Amino acid sequence: MYKTGVLNSEVSKILSDLGHTDKIIIADCGLPIPEYVKKIDIALTLGQPSFLDVFNVIQQHMVIETMTVAHEIENDNEILLDKLKATNIAIETVSHERLKVLSNDVKAVIRTGEATPYANVILTSGVIF
């Protein structure tokens, strides 16, 4: 058994398999997930675990080159956007509709219990060297 790190075996496996420019999504509980994209559903109840709970753990274990969010977050979830900006990781914005299209090309979607608007982020993997 792991002594430290991500205990969810599916999340751990996805993170271990990521290469440079591979993408994953951390999603709220409402984002539609394409049928053929791996869904790691860790939602327990409405709001739990939160987007930030999951993001903070993933950030500890993943080299994140860029983040992509829906530009609608700027008006509808400014508190979350400010927390993402505080990481000093480059942030790209696209429309929410475009973000849903981009979800077709990710390795996995980690579905949280988050229930606030536009709490979705595409994380693009960087490299450790």
PDB file of C-alpha atoms in Angstrom:
ATOM      1  CA  MET A   1       0.000   0.000   0.000  1.00  0.00           C
ATOM      2  CA  TYR A   2       1.181   3.541  -0.770  1.00  0.00           C
ATOM      3  CA  LYS A   3       2.670   5.305   2.197  1.00  0.00           C
ATOM      4  CA  THR A   4       2.156   8.743   0.626  1.00  0.00           C
ATOM      5  CA  GLY A   5       0.672  10.150  -2.539  1.00  0.00           C
ATOM      6  CA  VAL A   6      -2.586   9.646  -4.381  1.00  0.00           C
ATOM      7  CA  LEU A   7      -4.460   6.697  -2.889  1.00  0.00           C
ATOM      8  CA  ASN A   8      -7.110   6.502  -5.624  1.00  0.00           C
ATOM      9  CA  SER A   9      -5.612   3.826  -7.873  1.00  0.00           C
ATOM     10  CA  GLU A  10      -7.261   5.121 -11.066  1.00  0.00           C
ATOM     11  CA  VAL A  11      -6.022   8.687 -10.490  1.00  0.00           C
ATOM     12  CA  SER A  12      -2.555   7.407  -9.608  1.00  0.00           C
ATOM     13  CA  LYS A  13      -2.433   5.294 -12.793  1.00  0.00           C
ATOM     14  CA  ILE A  14      -3.520   8.197 -15.024  1.00  0.00           C
ATOM     15  CA  LEU A  15      -0.922  10.522 -13.508  1.00  0.00           C
ATOM     16  CA  SER A  16       1.788   7.879 -13.897  1.00  0.00           C
ATOM     17  CA  ASP A  17       0.892   7.353 -17.554  1.00  0.00           C
ATOM     18  CA  LEU A  18       0.908  11.036 -18.582  1.00  0.00           C
ATOM     19  CA  GLY A  19       3.439  12.211 -21.129  1.00  0.00           C
ATOM     20  CA  HIS A  20       4.314  15.715 -22.251  1.00  0.00           C
ATOM     21  CA  THR A  21       1.234  17.538 -23.621  1.00  0.00           C
ATOM     22  CA  ASP A  22      -1.204  14.815 -22.508  1.00  0.00           C
ATOM     23  CA  LYS A  23      -4.340  16.287 -20.960  1.00  0.00           C
ATOM     24  CA  ILE A  24      -6.754  15.489 -18.148  1.00  0.00           C
ATOM     25  CA  ILE A  25      -9.789  17.350 -16.843  1.00  0.00           C
ATOM     26  CA  ILE A  26     -10.845  18.027 -13.301  1.00  0.00           C
ATOM     27  CA  ALA A  27     -14.587  18.560 -13.629  1.00  0.00           C
ATOM     28  CA  ASP A  28     -17.567  19.653 -11.613  1.00  0.00           C
ATOM     29  CA  CYS A  29     -20.428  17.205 -11.230  1.00  0.00           C
ATOM     30  CA  GLY A  30     -22.303  18.569 -14.253  1.00  0.00           C
ATOM     31  CA  LEU A  31     -19.778  18.483 -17.095  1.00  0.00           C
ATOM     32  CA  PRO A  32     -20.857  16.053 -19.822  1.00  0.00           C
ATOM     33  CA  ILE A  33     -18.183  13.403 -20.378  1.00  0.00           C
ATOM     34  CA  PRO A  34     -17.796  11.729 -23.772  1.00  0.00           C
ATOM     35  CA  GLU A  35     -18.619   8.010 -23.588  1.00  0.00           C
ATOM     36  CA  TYR A  36     -15.201   6.892 -24.820  1.00  0.00           C
ATOM     37  CA  VAL A  37     -13.169   9.108 -22.440  1.00  0.00           C
ATOM     38  CA  LYS A  38     -12.121   7.476 -19.170  1.00  0.00           C
ATOM     39  CA  LYS A  39     -14.222   8.842 -16.311  1.00  0.00           C
ATOM     40  CA  ILE A  40     -12.823   8.653 -12.807  1.00  0.00           C
ATOM     41  CA  ASP A  41     -15.837   9.493 -10.699  1.00  0.00           C
ATOM     42  CA  ILE A  42     -14.891  10.493  -7.175  1.00  0.00           C
ATOM     43  CA  ALA A  43     -18.052  12.513  -6.490  1.00  0.00           C
ATOM     44  CA  LEU A  44     -19.623  11.446  -3.205  1.00  0.00           C
ATOM     45  CA  THR A  45     -22.260  14.055  -2.491  1.00  0.00           C
ATOM     46  CA  LEU A  46     -23.126  17.463  -3.886  1.00  0.00           C
ATOM     47  CA  GLY A  47     -20.025  19.544  -3.222  1.00  0.00           C
ATOM     48  CA  GLN A  48     -17.809  16.682  -2.021  1.00  0.00           C
ATOM     49  CA  PRO A  49     -15.043  16.366  -2.816  1.00  0.00           C
ATOM     50  CA  SER A  50     -14.690  19.939  -3.975  1.00  0.00           C
ATOM     51  CA  PHE A  51     -12.911  20.986  -7.146  1.00  0.00           C
ATOM     52  CA  LEU A  52     -10.148  22.641  -5.113  1.00  0.00           C
ATOM     53  CA  ASP A  53      -9.648  19.589  -2.881  1.00  0.00           C
ATOM     54  CA  VAL A  54      -8.959  17.502  -5.967  1.00  0.00           C
ATOM     55  CA  PHE A  55      -7.015  20.191  -7.845  1.00  0.00           C
ATOM     56  CA  ASN A  56      -4.672  20.755  -4.898  1.00  0.00           C
ATOM     57  CA  VAL A  57      -3.800  17.056  -4.694  1.00  0.00           C
ATOM     58  CA  ILE A  58      -3.336  16.705  -8.453  1.00  0.00           C
ATOM     59  CA  GLN A  59      -1.135  19.802  -8.547  1.00  0.00           C
ATOM     60  CA  GLN A  60       1.187  18.232  -5.963  1.00  0.00           C
ATOM     61  CA  HIS A  61       1.732  15.194  -8.184  1.00  0.00           C
ATOM     62  CA  MET A  62       1.551  16.508 -11.764  1.00  0.00           C
ATOM     63  CA  VAL A  63       3.775  18.833 -13.741  1.00  0.00           C
ATOM     64  CA  ILE A  64       1.160  21.211 -15.174  1.00  0.00           C
ATOM     65  CA  GLU A  65       2.308  23.175 -18.212  1.00  0.00           C
ATOM     66  CA  THR A  66      -0.951  25.029 -18.847  1.00  0.00           C
ATOM     67  CA  MET A  67      -4.542  25.133 -17.690  1.00  0.00           C
ATOM     68  CA  THR A  68      -7.560  25.733 -19.903  1.00  0.00           C
ATOM     69  CA  VAL A  69     -10.792  27.088 -18.444  1.00  0.00           C
ATOM     70  CA  ALA A  70     -14.037  28.409 -19.865  1.00  0.00           C
ATOM     71  CA  HIS A  71     -13.997  32.195 -20.155  1.00  0.00           C
ATOM     72  CA  GLU A  72     -17.433  32.195 -18.492  1.00  0.00           C
ATOM     73  CA  ILE A  73     -15.633  31.478 -15.196  1.00  0.00           C
ATOM     74  CA  GLU A  74     -14.471  35.117 -15.212  1.00  0.00           C
ATOM     75  CA  ASN A  75     -17.993  36.345 -14.437  1.00  0.00           C
ATOM     76  CA  ASP A  76     -19.625  33.324 -12.838  1.00  0.00           C
ATOM     77  CA  ASN A  77     -16.940  31.854 -10.569  1.00  0.00           C
ATOM     78  CA  GLU A  78     -14.349  34.567  -9.988  1.00  0.00           C
ATOM     79  CA  ILE A  79     -13.321  33.141  -6.596  1.00  0.00           C
ATOM     80  CA  LEU A  80     -12.232  29.853  -8.183  1.00  0.00           C
ATOM     81  CA  LEU A  81     -10.493  31.639 -11.055  1.00  0.00           C
ATOM     82  CA  ASP A  82      -8.506  33.743  -8.589  1.00  0.00           C
ATOM     83  CA  LYS A  83      -7.348  30.576  -6.808  1.00  0.00           C
ATOM     84  CA  LEU A  84      -6.242  29.063 -10.121  1.00  0.00           C
ATOM     85  CA  LYS A  85      -4.408  32.272 -11.051  1.00  0.00           C
ATOM     86  CA  ALA A  86      -2.591  32.183  -7.708  1.00  0.00           C
ATOM     87  CA  THR A  87      -0.791  29.007  -8.831  1.00  0.00           C
ATOM     88  CA  ASN A  88       1.160  31.039 -11.420  1.00  0.00           C
ATOM     89  CA  ILE A  89       0.475  28.372 -14.045  1.00  0.00           C
ATOM     90  CA  ALA A  90      -0.374  29.746 -17.492  1.00  0.00           C
ATOM     91  CA  ILE A  91      -4.140  29.869 -18.052  1.00  0.00           C
ATOM     92  CA  GLU A  92      -5.820  29.788 -21.445  1.00  0.00           C
ATOM     93  CA  THR A  93      -9.511  30.590 -21.838  1.00  0.00           C
ATOM     94  CA  VAL A  94     -11.986  29.220 -24.350  1.00  0.00           C
ATOM     95  CA  SER A  95     -15.766  29.207 -24.481  1.00  0.00           C
ATOM     96  CA  HIS A  96     -17.523  26.593 -22.365  1.00  0.00           C
ATOM     97  CA  GLU A  97     -18.782  25.014 -25.580  1.00  0.00           C
ATOM     98  CA  ARG A  98     -15.199  24.785 -26.880  1.00  0.00           C
ATOM     99  CA  LEU A  99     -14.027  23.291 -23.579  1.00  0.00           C
ATOM    100  CA  LYS A 100     -16.621  20.540 -23.992  1.00  0.00           C
ATOM    101  CA  VAL A 101     -15.303  19.849 -27.521  1.00  0.00           C
ATOM    102  CA  LEU A 102     -11.730  19.740 -26.204  1.00  0.00           C
ATOM    103  CA  SER A 103     -12.830  17.149 -23.639  1.00  0.00           C
ATOM    104  CA  ASN A 104     -12.937  14.644 -26.487  1.00  0.00           C
ATOM    105  CA  ASP A 105      -9.124  14.589 -26.565  1.00  0.00           C
ATOM    106  CA  VAL A 106      -8.219  14.099 -22.910  1.00  0.00           C
ATOM    107  CA  LYS A 107      -6.838  10.945 -21.309  1.00  0.00           C
ATOM    108  CA  ALA A 108      -9.353  11.112 -18.454  1.00  0.00           C
ATOM    109  CA  VAL A 109     -11.910  13.237 -16.653  1.00  0.00           C
ATOM    110  CA  ILE A 110     -11.818  13.273 -12.867  1.00  0.00           C
ATOM    111  CA  ARG A 111     -15.384  14.081 -11.823  1.00  0.00           C
ATOM    112  CA  THR A 112     -15.710  15.833  -8.470  1.00  0.00           C
ATOM    113  CA  GLY A 113     -18.786  16.705  -6.459  1.00  0.00           C
ATOM    114  CA  GLU A 114     -18.246  20.415  -7.156  1.00  0.00           C
ATOM    115  CA  ALA A 115     -21.499  22.296  -7.727  1.00  0.00           C
ATOM    116  CA  THR A 116     -20.399  25.803  -8.688  1.00  0.00           C
ATOM    117  CA  PRO A 117     -20.509  27.238 -12.222  1.00  0.00           C
ATOM    118  CA  TYR A 118     -17.716  26.463 -14.688  1.00  0.00           C
ATOM    119  CA  ALA A 119     -15.542  24.594 -12.181  1.00  0.00           C
ATOM    120  CA  ASN A 120     -13.756  22.648 -14.907  1.00  0.00           C
ATOM    121  CA  VAL A 121     -10.132  22.777 -15.978  1.00  0.00           C
ATOM    122  CA  ILE A 122      -8.114  21.008 -18.636  1.00  0.00           C
ATOM    123  CA  LEU A 123      -4.613  20.364 -17.336  1.00  0.00           C
ATOM    124  CA  THR A 124      -1.867  19.929 -19.905  1.00  0.00           C
ATOM    125  CA  SER A 125       1.053  17.862 -18.698  1.00  0.00           C
ATOM    126  CA  GLY A 126       4.538  19.286 -18.713  1.00  0.00           C
ATOM    127  CA  VAL A 127       7.818  17.465 -18.195  1.00  0.00           C
ATOM    128  CA  ILE A 128      10.103  17.215 -15.183  1.00  0.00           C
ATOM    129  CA  PHE A 129      13.249  18.091 -17.142  1.00  0.00           C
TER     130      PHE A 129
END
